[in-house]
Coordinates of C-alpha atoms and ligand atoms in Angstrom, one line a residue:
M218 CA -39.1 -10.8 19.4
P219 CA -39.7 -7.5 21.1
E220 CA -39.7 -9.1 24.5
A221 CA -39.4 -6.1 26.8
A222 CA -41.1 -3.5 24.7
A223 CA -44.3 -3.5 26.8
N224 CA -42.9 -3.0 30.3
E225 CA -41.2 0.4 30.2
G226 CA -43.0 2.0 27.3
Y227 CA -40.0 2.2 25.0
T228 CA -36.8 0.1 24.9
V229 CA -34.1 0.9 22.5
L230 CA -34.1 -1.3 19.4
A231 CA -30.6 -2.7 20.1
R232 CA -31.9 -4.1 23.3
R233 CA -35.2 -5.2 22.0
Y234 CA -33.6 -7.0 19.1
R235 CA -30.7 -8.4 21.1
P236 CA -30.1 -11.9 19.9
Q237 CA -31.4 -14.6 22.3
Q238 CA -30.0 -17.7 20.7
F239 CA -26.6 -18.7 19.3
A240 CA -28.3 -19.0 15.9
D241 CA -29.4 -15.4 16.0
L242 CA -25.8 -14.1 16.4
V243 CA -24.9 -12.4 13.1
G244 CA -21.4 -12.6 11.7
Q245 CA -19.8 -14.6 14.5
E246 CA -20.2 -18.2 13.2
A247 CA -16.7 -19.4 14.2
V248 CA -17.2 -18.3 17.8
V249 CA -20.7 -19.8 17.9
Q250 CA -19.6 -23.1 16.5
A251 CA -16.8 -23.4 19.1
L252 CA -19.1 -22.6 22.0
V253 CA -21.8 -25.0 20.8
N254 CA -19.3 -27.8 20.4
A255 CA -18.0 -27.1 23.9
L256 CA -21.5 -27.3 25.4
A257 CA -22.3 -30.5 23.5
S258 CA -19.1 -32.2 24.7
N259 CA -19.3 -30.7 28.2
R260 CA -16.0 -29.0 27.9
V261 CA -17.0 -25.5 28.8
A262 CA -13.9 -23.6 30.1
H263 CA -13.8 -21.8 33.4
A264 CA -13.0 -18.5 31.9
Y265 CA -13.6 -17.0 28.5
L266 CA -12.2 -13.8 27.0
F267 CA -14.3 -12.2 24.3
T268 CA -12.4 -9.6 22.3
G269 CA -13.4 -7.4 19.4
A270 CA -14.7 -4.0 18.4
R271 CA -17.7 -2.4 20.1
G272 CA -21.1 -3.6 19.2
V273 CA -20.2 -6.9 17.5
G274 CA -22.1 -9.1 19.9
K275 CA -19.7 -9.9 22.8
T276 CA -22.1 -9.2 25.6
S277 CA -25.0 -10.8 23.8
T278 CA -22.9 -14.0 23.4
A279 CA -21.9 -13.9 27.0
R280 CA -25.6 -13.8 28.1
I281 CA -26.6 -16.6 25.7
L282 CA -23.7 -18.7 27.0
A283 CA -24.9 -18.0 30.6
K284 CA -28.5 -19.1 29.6
A285 CA -27.1 -22.2 27.9
L286 CA -25.2 -23.2 31.0
N287 CA -27.9 -22.4 33.6
C288 CA -31.2 -23.0 31.7
V289 CA -33.4 -25.5 33.7
R290 CA -33.3 -27.7 30.5
G291 CA -29.5 -27.3 30.2
P292 CA -26.7 -27.2 29.8
T293 CA -27.8 -26.9 26.2
A294 CA -26.8 -25.1 23.1
T295 CA -30.4 -24.0 22.7
P296 CA -31.7 -22.5 26.0
C297 CA -35.4 -22.5 26.3
D298 CA -35.9 -18.7 26.9
Q299 CA -39.0 -19.6 28.8
C300 CA -37.8 -20.6 32.3
E301 CA -37.3 -18.0 35.0
I302 CA -33.6 -18.4 34.8
C303 CA -33.4 -17.7 31.0
Q304 CA -35.7 -14.7 31.4
G305 CA -33.8 -13.4 34.4
I306 CA -30.5 -13.6 32.5
A307 CA -32.1 -12.0 29.4
A308 CA -33.2 -9.1 31.5
G309 CA -29.9 -8.8 33.3
E310 CA -31.5 -9.5 36.6
D311 CA -30.5 -13.1 37.5
V312 CA -29.1 -13.6 41.0
D313 CA -26.5 -16.1 39.8
V314 CA -25.3 -14.2 36.7
I315 CA -23.4 -11.2 38.0
E316 CA -22.8 -8.6 35.3
M317 CA -20.3 -5.8 36.0
D318 CA -18.8 -3.0 34.0
A319 CA -15.1 -2.6 34.8
A320 CA -15.2 0.9 33.3
S321 CA -17.6 2.2 35.9
N322 CA -16.4 3.4 39.3
R323 CA -18.3 0.7 41.0
G324 CA -16.7 -2.0 38.9
I325 CA -13.5 -1.9 40.8
D326 CA -15.1 -2.4 44.1
E327 CA -17.3 -5.1 42.7
I328 CA -14.3 -7.1 41.4
R329 CA -12.8 -7.0 44.9
E330 CA -16.0 -8.4 46.3
V331 CA -15.8 -11.3 43.8
R332 CA -13.1 -12.9 45.9
L333 CA -15.3 -12.9 48.9
T334 CA -18.5 -14.2 47.1
V335 CA -16.9 -16.6 44.7
R336 CA -16.8 -19.4 47.2
S337 CA -20.5 -19.4 48.0
R338 CA -22.7 -21.7 46.0
P339 CA -25.1 -20.4 43.3
S340 CA -28.5 -19.7 44.9
R341 CA -30.6 -21.6 42.3
S342 CA -28.6 -22.4 39.2
R343 CA -25.9 -24.7 38.2
Y344 CA -23.2 -22.1 37.9
K345 CA -22.3 -18.7 39.3
I346 CA -21.4 -16.7 36.3
Y347 CA -19.5 -13.5 36.3
I348 CA -19.7 -11.4 33.1
V349 CA -17.1 -8.6 33.3
D350 CA -17.4 -5.9 30.5
E351 CA -14.5 -3.7 29.5
V352 CA -12.3 -5.9 31.7
H353 CA -9.1 -4.0 30.4
M354 CA -10.2 -1.1 32.6
L355 CA -9.4 -2.9 35.9
T356 CA -6.6 -1.6 38.0
P357 CA -3.5 -3.7 38.6
Q358 CA -4.7 -4.5 42.1
A359 CA -8.1 -5.6 40.8
F360 CA -6.4 -7.8 38.2
N361 CA -4.3 -9.4 41.0
A362 CA -7.4 -10.1 43.0
L363 CA -9.0 -11.6 39.9
L364 CA -5.9 -13.7 39.2
K365 CA -6.0 -15.4 42.6
T366 CA -9.5 -16.5 41.8
L367 CA -8.7 -17.7 38.3
E368 CA -5.8 -19.7 39.6
E369 CA -8.1 -22.0 41.6
P370 CA -11.6 -21.5 40.4
P371 CA -14.3 -23.3 42.3
E372 CA -16.2 -25.9 40.1
H373 CA -19.4 -23.9 40.2
V374 CA -17.9 -20.7 38.9
K375 CA -17.6 -19.4 35.3
F376 CA -16.0 -16.1 34.1
I377 CA -16.8 -14.4 30.9
F378 CA -14.7 -11.3 30.2
A379 CA -15.3 -8.9 27.3
T380 CA -12.9 -6.3 26.1
T381 CA -12.3 -4.0 23.1
E382 CA -8.6 -3.7 24.0
V383 CA -7.2 -7.1 24.5
Q384 CA -3.6 -5.7 24.5
K385 CA -4.2 -4.1 27.9
I386 CA -5.0 -7.4 29.6
P387 CA -2.1 -8.8 31.6
I388 CA -0.6 -11.9 30.2
T389 CA -1.2 -13.8 33.5
I390 CA -4.9 -13.3 33.0
L391 CA -4.8 -14.1 29.3
S392 CA -3.1 -17.4 29.8
R393 CA -6.0 -18.5 32.1
C394 CA -8.8 -17.7 29.7
Q395 CA -10.0 -19.3 26.5
R396 CA -10.0 -16.4 24.0
F397 CA -12.4 -15.8 21.2
D398 CA -11.9 -13.0 18.7
F399 CA -15.1 -11.5 17.5
A400 CA -14.9 -10.2 13.9
G401 CA -16.4 -7.0 12.6
I402 CA -19.7 -7.6 11.0
G403 CA -20.0 -7.2 7.2
T404 CA -22.3 -4.5 5.7
V405 CA -24.4 -7.1 4.0
R406 CA -25.1 -9.0 7.2
I407 CA -25.9 -5.8 9.0
V408 CA -28.3 -4.7 6.3
E409 CA -30.1 -8.1 6.5
R410 CA -30.6 -7.6 10.2
L411 CA -31.7 -4.0 9.9
R412 CA -34.3 -5.1 7.3
Q413 CA -35.6 -7.6 9.9
V414 CA -35.8 -4.9 12.5
V415 CA -37.7 -2.5 10.2
A416 CA -40.1 -5.3 9.3
G417 CA -40.5 -6.1 13.0
E418 CA -41.4 -2.5 13.7
A419 CA -43.9 -2.5 10.9
R420 CA -42.0 0.3 9.1
E421 CA -40.5 0.7 5.6
A422 CA -37.1 1.6 4.5
D423 CA -35.2 1.8 1.2
D424 CA -32.4 -0.8 0.9
E425 CA -30.0 2.0 0.0
A426 CA -30.9 3.8 3.2
L427 CA -30.1 0.7 5.2
E428 CA -26.9 0.2 3.4
L429 CA -25.9 3.7 4.3
I430 CA -26.6 3.1 7.9
A431 CA -24.7 -0.1 7.9
R432 CA -21.7 1.5 6.3
R433 CA -21.7 4.3 8.8
A434 CA -21.7 1.8 11.6
G435 CA -18.4 0.4 10.4
G436 CA -19.0 -3.3 11.4
S437 CA -20.8 -2.6 14.7
M438 CA -24.3 -4.1 14.8
R439 CA -25.1 -2.1 17.9
D440 CA -24.2 1.2 16.3
A441 CA -26.2 0.3 13.2
Q442 CA -29.2 -0.5 15.3
S443 CA -29.1 2.6 17.5
L444 CA -28.6 4.7 14.3
L445 CA -31.7 3.1 12.8
D446 CA -33.5 3.7 16.1
Q447 CA -32.9 7.4 15.9
L448 CA -33.8 7.6 12.3
L449 CA -37.1 5.7 12.8
A450 CA -37.9 7.8 15.8
F451 CA -37.6 10.9 13.6
G452 CA -40.7 9.7 11.9
G453 CA -41.7 9.8 8.2
E454 CA -43.6 7.3 6.2
R455 CA -40.6 5.6 4.8
L456 CA -36.9 5.7 5.7
T457 CA -35.3 7.0 2.5
T458 CA -31.7 7.7 1.5
D459 CA -32.3 11.4 1.4
L460 CA -33.7 11.4 4.9
V461 CA -30.7 9.5 6.1
H462 CA -28.3 11.9 4.5
Q463 CA -30.3 14.8 5.8
L464 CA -30.3 13.6 9.4
L465 CA -26.6 12.5 9.3
G466 CA -25.4 15.7 7.6
T467 CA -23.9 13.7 4.9
A468 CA -23.9 14.4 1.2
P469 CA -26.1 12.4 -1.2
D470 CA -24.0 10.2 -3.5
E471 CA -24.8 12.4 -6.5
R472 CA -22.9 15.3 -4.9
V473 CA -19.9 13.2 -3.9
I474 CA -19.8 11.9 -7.5
A475 CA -20.1 15.5 -8.9
L476 CA -17.3 16.6 -6.6
A477 CA -15.1 13.6 -7.6
S478 CA -15.8 14.2 -11.3
A479 CA -14.8 17.8 -11.1
V480 CA -11.6 16.9 -9.5
L481 CA -10.9 14.1 -12.0
E482 CA -11.5 16.6 -14.8
H483 CA -9.0 19.0 -13.3
D484 CA -11.7 21.4 -12.7
A485 CA -10.4 22.7 -9.3
A486 CA -12.6 25.8 -9.5
G487 CA -15.7 23.7 -10.1
A488 CA -14.8 21.4 -7.2
L489 CA -14.3 24.4 -4.8
E490 CA -17.6 25.8 -5.9
L491 CA -19.3 22.5 -5.1
L492 CA -17.5 22.3 -1.7
G493 CA -18.7 25.9 -1.0
Q494 CA -22.3 24.9 -1.7
A495 CA -22.0 21.9 0.5
A496 CA -20.6 24.0 3.4
D497 CA -23.3 26.6 3.0
E498 CA -25.9 24.0 3.3
G499 CA -24.5 22.8 6.5
L500 CA -23.1 19.5 5.4
Q501 CA -20.5 18.1 7.8
L502 CA -17.1 18.6 6.1
G503 CA -15.5 15.8 8.0
E504 CA -18.2 13.4 6.7
L505 CA -17.7 14.7 3.2
L506 CA -14.0 13.9 3.5
E507 CA -14.9 10.4 4.6
Q508 CA -17.3 10.0 1.7
L509 CA -14.5 11.1 -0.7
L510 CA -12.2 8.6 0.9
D511 CA -14.8 5.9 0.3
Y512 CA -15.1 7.1 -3.3
W513 CA -11.4 6.9 -3.9
R514 CA -11.2 3.6 -2.3
D515 CA -13.9 2.4 -4.7
L516 CA -11.9 3.8 -7.6
M517 CA -9.0 1.8 -6.4
V518 CA -11.0 -1.4 -6.1
A519 CA -12.7 -0.8 -9.5
N520 CA -9.3 -0.1 -11.1
S521 CA -7.6 -3.2 -9.6
A522 CA -10.5 -5.6 -9.9
G523 CA -11.1 -5.1 -13.6
G524 CA -14.8 -5.4 -13.9
H525 CA -15.5 -7.6 -10.9
Y526 CA -16.1 -5.7 -7.7
P527 CA -18.7 -6.9 -5.3
H528 CA -17.6 -4.8 -2.3
L529 CA -18.0 -1.3 -3.4
N530 CA -19.3 1.4 -1.0
L531 CA -21.2 3.1 -3.9
P532 CA -24.7 1.8 -4.7
V533 CA -24.9 -0.4 -7.8
R534 CA -26.5 2.2 -10.0
Y535 CA -23.4 4.3 -9.9
H536 CA -21.0 1.5 -10.7
E537 CA -20.8 2.2 -14.4
T538 CA -19.8 5.8 -13.8
L539 CA -17.2 4.7 -11.3
A540 CA -15.9 2.0 -13.5
S541 CA -15.3 4.3 -16.5
Q542 CA -13.6 6.8 -14.2
A543 CA -11.4 4.2 -12.7
A544 CA -10.5 2.7 -16.1
A545 CA -9.3 6.1 -17.3
L546 CA -7.0 6.5 -14.3
N547 CA -3.6 5.1 -13.4
L548 CA -3.6 3.1 -10.2
D549 CA -0.7 5.1 -8.9
T550 CA -2.7 8.3 -9.4
I551 CA -5.6 6.8 -7.5
L552 CA -3.2 5.7 -4.7
A553 CA -1.7 9.2 -4.6
G554 CA -5.2 10.6 -4.3
L555 CA -6.0 8.3 -1.4
D556 CA -2.8 9.5 0.3
V557 CA -3.9 13.1 -0.1
L558 CA -7.3 12.4 1.4
S559 CA -6.1 10.3 4.3
M560 CA -3.4 12.9 5.1
T561 CA -6.1 15.5 5.1
K562 CA -8.2 13.3 7.4
A563 CA -5.3 13.1 9.9
R564 CA -4.8 16.9 9.7
L565 CA -8.5 17.6 10.1
R566 CA -8.5 16.1 13.6
G567 CA -8.3 19.0 16.0
S568 CA -8.1 21.6 13.3
G569 CA -10.2 24.7 13.4
H570 CA -10.1 25.1 9.6
P571 CA -11.7 22.0 8.1
R572 CA -12.8 23.9 5.0
V573 CA -9.4 25.2 4.1
L574 CA -7.9 21.8 4.6
L575 CA -10.6 20.2 2.4
E576 CA -10.1 22.9 -0.3
M577 CA -6.4 22.2 -0.3
A578 CA -7.1 18.5 -0.7
L579 CA -9.4 19.1 -3.7
V580 CA -7.0 21.4 -5.4
R581 CA -4.2 18.9 -4.9
L582 CA -6.4 16.1 -6.2
S583 CA -7.3 18.0 -9.3
R584 CA -3.6 18.5 -10.0
L585 CA -2.4 15.0 -9.2
D586 CA -2.4 14.0 -12.9
D587 CA 0.1 16.8 -13.7
L588 CA 2.4 15.2 -11.3
V589 CA 3.5 12.0 -12.9
S590 CA 3.5 9.2 -10.5
V591 CA 6.7 7.9 -8.9
A592 CA 6.5 4.8 -11.0
Q593 CA 6.3 6.8 -14.2
L594 CA 9.1 9.0 -13.1
A595 CA 11.2 6.0 -12.5
Q596 CA 10.2 4.6 -15.9
M597 CA 11.1 7.9 -17.6
L598 CA 14.4 7.9 -15.8
N599 CA 15.2 4.4 -16.9
E600 CA 14.4 5.2 -20.5
R601 CA 16.7 8.2 -20.3
V602 CA 19.5 6.3 -18.8
G603 CA 19.1 3.5 -21.3
S604 CA 19.1 5.8 -24.3
A605 CA 22.1 7.8 -23.0
G606 CA 24.0 4.5 -22.7
A607 CA 23.0 3.3 -26.1
S608 CA 24.1 6.5 -27.9
G609 CA 27.3 6.5 -25.8
D610 CA 27.0 10.3 -25.4
A611 CA 24.5 12.1 -23.3
R612 CA 25.1 15.2 -25.3
S613 CA 23.7 13.7 -28.4
S614 CA 20.5 12.7 -26.8
A615 CA 18.6 15.5 -28.6
A616 CA 19.8 14.2 -32.0
T617 CA 19.2 10.5 -31.3
P618 CA 15.8 9.9 -29.9
P619 CA 15.5 7.1 -27.4
R620 CA 12.6 5.8 -29.4
P621 CA 10.9 7.1 -32.5
P622 CA 8.3 9.7 -31.3
V623 CA 5.6 7.9 -33.3
S624 CA 5.8 4.7 -31.2
R625 CA 5.4 6.8 -28.0
A626 CA 2.5 8.7 -29.4
A627 CA 0.7 5.5 -30.2
V628 CA 0.9 4.5 -26.6
P629 CA 0.2 7.5 -24.4
P630 CA 1.5 7.2 -20.8
E631 CA -1.0 5.2 -18.8
G632 CA -1.6 7.8 -16.0
L633 CA -2.6 10.3 -18.6
K634 CA -5.4 8.4 -20.2
K635 CA -8.0 10.2 -18.2
K636 CA -8.4 13.0 -20.7
Q637 CA -10.8 10.8 -22.4
L638 CA -13.2 12.0 -19.8
T639 CA -13.0 15.7 -20.7
G640 CA -13.7 15.1 -24.3
D641 CA -11.7 18.0 -25.7
E642 CA -8.8 15.9 -26.7
P643 CA -8.0 14.8 -30.2
S644 CA -10.1 11.8 -30.9
R645 CA -7.2 9.6 -32.0
A646 CA -4.2 9.0 -29.8
E647 CA -1.9 8.7 -32.9
S648 CA -2.4 12.4 -33.6
T649 CA -0.8 13.5 -30.4
L650 CA 2.8 14.3 -29.8
P651 CA 3.8 13.5 -26.2
L652 CA 6.3 16.0 -24.7
T653 CA 9.9 14.8 -24.6
P654 CA 13.2 16.6 -25.1
D655 CA 13.1 15.2 -28.6
T656 CA 9.7 16.5 -29.5
L657 CA 10.0 19.8 -27.7
P658 CA 10.9 21.9 -30.7
Q659 CA 8.1 20.5 -32.7
V660 CA 5.6 20.7 -29.9
W661 CA 6.5 24.4 -29.3
Q662 CA 6.3 25.2 -33.0
Q663 CA 2.8 23.7 -33.2
T664 CA 1.8 25.5 -30.0
L665 CA 2.8 28.9 -31.4
A666 CA 1.1 28.2 -34.7
L667 CA -2.2 27.4 -32.8
L668 CA -2.0 30.4 -30.4
G669 CA -2.4 33.2 -32.9
Q670 CA 0.1 35.7 -34.1
M671 CA 0.1 38.3 -31.4
H672 CA 0.4 35.9 -28.5
A673 CA 3.0 33.8 -30.4
S674 CA 5.2 36.8 -31.2
D675 CA 5.2 37.8 -27.6
L676 CA 6.2 34.3 -26.5
Q677 CA 8.9 34.0 -29.2
K678 CA 10.8 36.9 -27.5
A679 CA 11.7 34.4 -24.8
G680 CA 13.0 31.8 -27.3
Q681 CA 12.2 28.2 -26.6
P682 CA 10.9 26.8 -23.3
A683 CA 12.7 24.2 -21.3
I684 CA 11.3 21.1 -19.8
S685 CA 11.4 21.6 -16.1
G686 CA 9.9 18.4 -15.0
P687 CA 7.6 15.7 -16.2
N688 CA 5.1 17.4 -18.5
A689 CA 6.1 20.8 -17.3
L690 CA 7.5 23.6 -19.4
V691 CA 9.2 26.8 -18.2
L692 CA 9.7 29.8 -20.5
R693 CA 12.2 32.4 -19.4
F694 CA 12.0 36.0 -20.6
P695 CA 15.2 38.0 -20.6
P696 CA 14.9 41.2 -18.5
S697 CA 14.6 43.4 -21.6
Y698 CA 11.2 41.9 -22.5
N699 CA 9.3 42.8 -19.4
L700 CA 6.3 44.0 -21.3
A701 CA 6.0 40.9 -23.5
Q702 CA 6.3 38.8 -20.4
E703 CA 3.5 40.7 -18.7
H704 CA 1.3 40.2 -21.7
C705 CA 1.9 36.5 -21.7
Q706 CA 1.5 36.0 -18.0
T707 CA -2.2 36.8 -17.7
P708 CA -4.1 33.8 -16.3
A709 CA -6.2 33.6 -19.5
K710 CA -3.2 33.4 -21.8
M711 CA -1.4 30.9 -19.5
A712 CA -4.4 28.7 -19.5
R713 CA -4.7 29.0 -23.3
V714 CA -1.1 27.8 -23.7
E715 CA -1.7 24.9 -21.4
E716 CA -4.9 24.0 -23.3
V717 CA -3.0 24.0 -26.6
L718 CA -0.1 22.0 -25.2
R719 CA -2.6 19.5 -23.9
K720 CA -4.2 19.2 -27.3
I721 CA -0.9 18.7 -29.1
T722 CA 0.7 16.4 -26.6
G723 CA -2.4 14.5 -25.5
H724 CA -1.6 15.0 -21.8
P725 CA -1.8 17.9 -19.3
V726 CA 1.3 20.1 -19.4
V727 CA 2.1 22.6 -16.7
F728 CA 3.3 25.9 -18.3
R729 CA 5.2 28.5 -16.4
I730 CA 6.8 31.8 -17.2
E731 CA 9.7 33.3 -15.4
A732 CA 12.0 36.2 -15.6
A733 CA 15.6 35.1 -16.5
A734 CA 17.9 35.8 -13.6
S735 CA 20.9 36.9 -15.7
T736 CA 21.4 38.6 -19.1
A737 CA 22.0 35.3 -20.8
S738 CA 20.4 34.9 -24.2
P739 CA 16.8 33.9 -24.3
A740 CA 17.6 30.7 -26.0
A741 CA 20.1 29.6 -23.5
A742 CA 17.6 27.4 -21.9
Q743 CA 17.3 25.2 -24.9
A744 CA 21.0 25.2 -25.6
A745 CA 21.8 24.1 -22.1
E746 CA 20.2 20.8 -22.9
D747 CA 23.2 19.9 -25.0
E748 CA 25.8 20.7 -22.4
E749 CA 28.3 18.6 -20.7
K750 CA 27.0 17.3 -17.3
T751 CA 30.0 18.4 -15.2
P752 CA 29.8 17.6 -11.5
S753 CA 29.5 21.2 -10.4
R754 CA 26.9 22.0 -13.0
Y755 CA 25.0 18.9 -12.1
Q756 CA 25.0 19.9 -8.4
R757 CA 23.7 23.3 -9.4
Q758 CA 21.0 21.7 -11.4
R759 CA 20.1 19.5 -8.4
A760 CA 19.9 22.5 -6.2
E761 CA 17.7 24.3 -8.7
A762 CA 15.5 21.3 -9.2
L763 CA 14.8 21.1 -5.5
K764 CA 13.6 24.7 -5.7
E765 CA 11.1 23.9 -8.5
P766 CA 7.5 24.1 -7.2
M767 CA 6.7 21.2 -9.4
V768 CA 9.4 19.1 -7.8
K769 CA 8.4 20.3 -4.4
R770 CA 4.8 19.2 -5.0
A771 CA 5.9 15.8 -6.3
M772 CA 7.9 15.3 -3.1
E773 CA 5.1 16.5 -0.9
V774 CA 2.1 14.9 -2.6
L775 CA 3.7 11.7 -3.9
G776 CA 6.4 11.3 -1.3
A777 CA 8.9 11.4 -4.2
Q778 CA 12.7 11.8 -3.9
L779 CA 15.0 13.6 -6.2
V780 CA 16.9 10.8 -7.9
D781 CA 18.5 12.4 -10.9
V782 CA 18.3 15.7 -12.8
D783 CA 17.5 15.3 -16.4
E784 CA 19.4 16.9 -19.2
G785 CA 16.3 18.7 -20.1
F786 CA 16.3 20.6 -16.8
A787 CA 18.2 23.5 -18.2
T788 CA 18.5 27.0 -16.8
A789 CA 19.0 30.3 -18.5
S790 CA 21.4 31.4 -15.9
T791 CA 24.0 28.8 -17.0
P792 CA 27.1 30.6 -18.3
V793 CA 26.8 30.8 -22.0
S794 CA 30.4 29.9 -22.5
D795 CA 29.8 26.4 -21.2
R796 CA 27.5 25.6 -24.0
V797 CA 28.4 23.2 -26.7
G798 CA 25.2 23.3 -28.7
A799 CA 25.0 25.3 -31.9
A800 CA 21.3 25.8 -32.1
A801 CA 21.2 29.2 -30.5
D802 CA 24.7 30.5 -31.1
S803 CA 23.6 33.1 -33.5
E804 CA 21.6 34.8 -30.7
E805 CA 24.6 35.1 -28.4
A806 CA 27.1 38.0 -28.5
Ligands
LIG1636 ZN1 -34.4 -21.8 30.1

């Protein structure tokens, strides 16, 4: 196999292991079959155009085809590889097979010469074969020169063009070529080939290490082989996964999983800590982002495929972890996560602050679950509209629940199932009370009861909170209670309230405290829920809703649009006289 290794000391692996026969071409079976058939039936075209990504075997195929046509024992689909012609072509030195690179400066001149030389007979072979690499780089003049030749090709001439950018080839040229599209090569096939190369070099490598290389090469056999070449040159007894990560500046899978797990457990601080460590150790942050993208992609596949997923990036031994994480997530949440990551990738290009961008992505990801997906929003909206229609009076929605809270509790919203991972939830779903306008008073009462007297009495000065978005509560303190508000607003106490809310409702709830803008009664927020939805009031609500950080985030992260403002989105600044509800009337005046 290593045919040229001896001559010049060292030849790169990709060249030494360049396929010499059609049967050696990995992952291009359709192309090979068509060419073999053409040779067998003596219907080889005058001009071929090979298109496809870099390193998928276009030039190798061109050389094999040239050997097949010119071999002393040919034309044949299995050139001998022994005759002078076969060996000359394999080495790129045959007089009748002219290889040129249109991307090089010389290429343009060479193509002009083609017109002059094309008429002369091949010196020793059947055909004069021109192999033009990166043919899309030709100037319009050069294409014109080429076209004249292609229009009336002499019998003894064959053209093989290769390009990575077929869309740049003029249609006049395209229409005179037989085109073959080379596919990207699958990871499994690349690993197989790398394994052969490692064995051929009398070296050893972990399968996982080879998989890693193949994945990095993204379908390009040449890239995979040159990566392997570098890694083998680095030495070491055995090529291990750790060594590959170390040399590539990528994070071991365990670290990517740890990072993903922190994010999925809403532990933004933990995720940032892990990122900090990775950065300190000199890991490439761009690579880390790619790895996270791969991980989220795997989550998506595992979630959608339901137990059967042969094409995951992650090695098999992690599949169980991945599957349990994926099962606890809602597909929309995973997709939103992929959006966040790919948006970050786009921003990362040309940015001088990769770390900040990655940190932002991690914090966003760890909060994704708080932002109910667009689908869920739509569902909630539909339920609300349905219940308002059924009761015939939107005002009475608080008194007539859309559905008995019990039935909702039994089936927690899908996107919020992931708490199972954190383990601090009530063990039985039935014991939770999901947050809705109907359950709000009860939820808040239970929250206060669990918080302890001091904290609860401070919070009570603000009355009852209002629902300010999906799974979000806002509590407004009247100006006279600045001190109580300050007490309640420490990060520890805020976190404590969110923790208790989560225990009671069974899903994450965002809790915020604000100062009321006017002197309206503290309980106005709750009462506003019962108000008439007059157009002006509705517009005011809309405007306020758009100012809500929660809503802004939903629009930014999920690409959501404000469709409707819910009755529950009440504000303390609403004139008290508008109110119809009776619940808080005693506090007025
Ligand atoms: Zn031969």
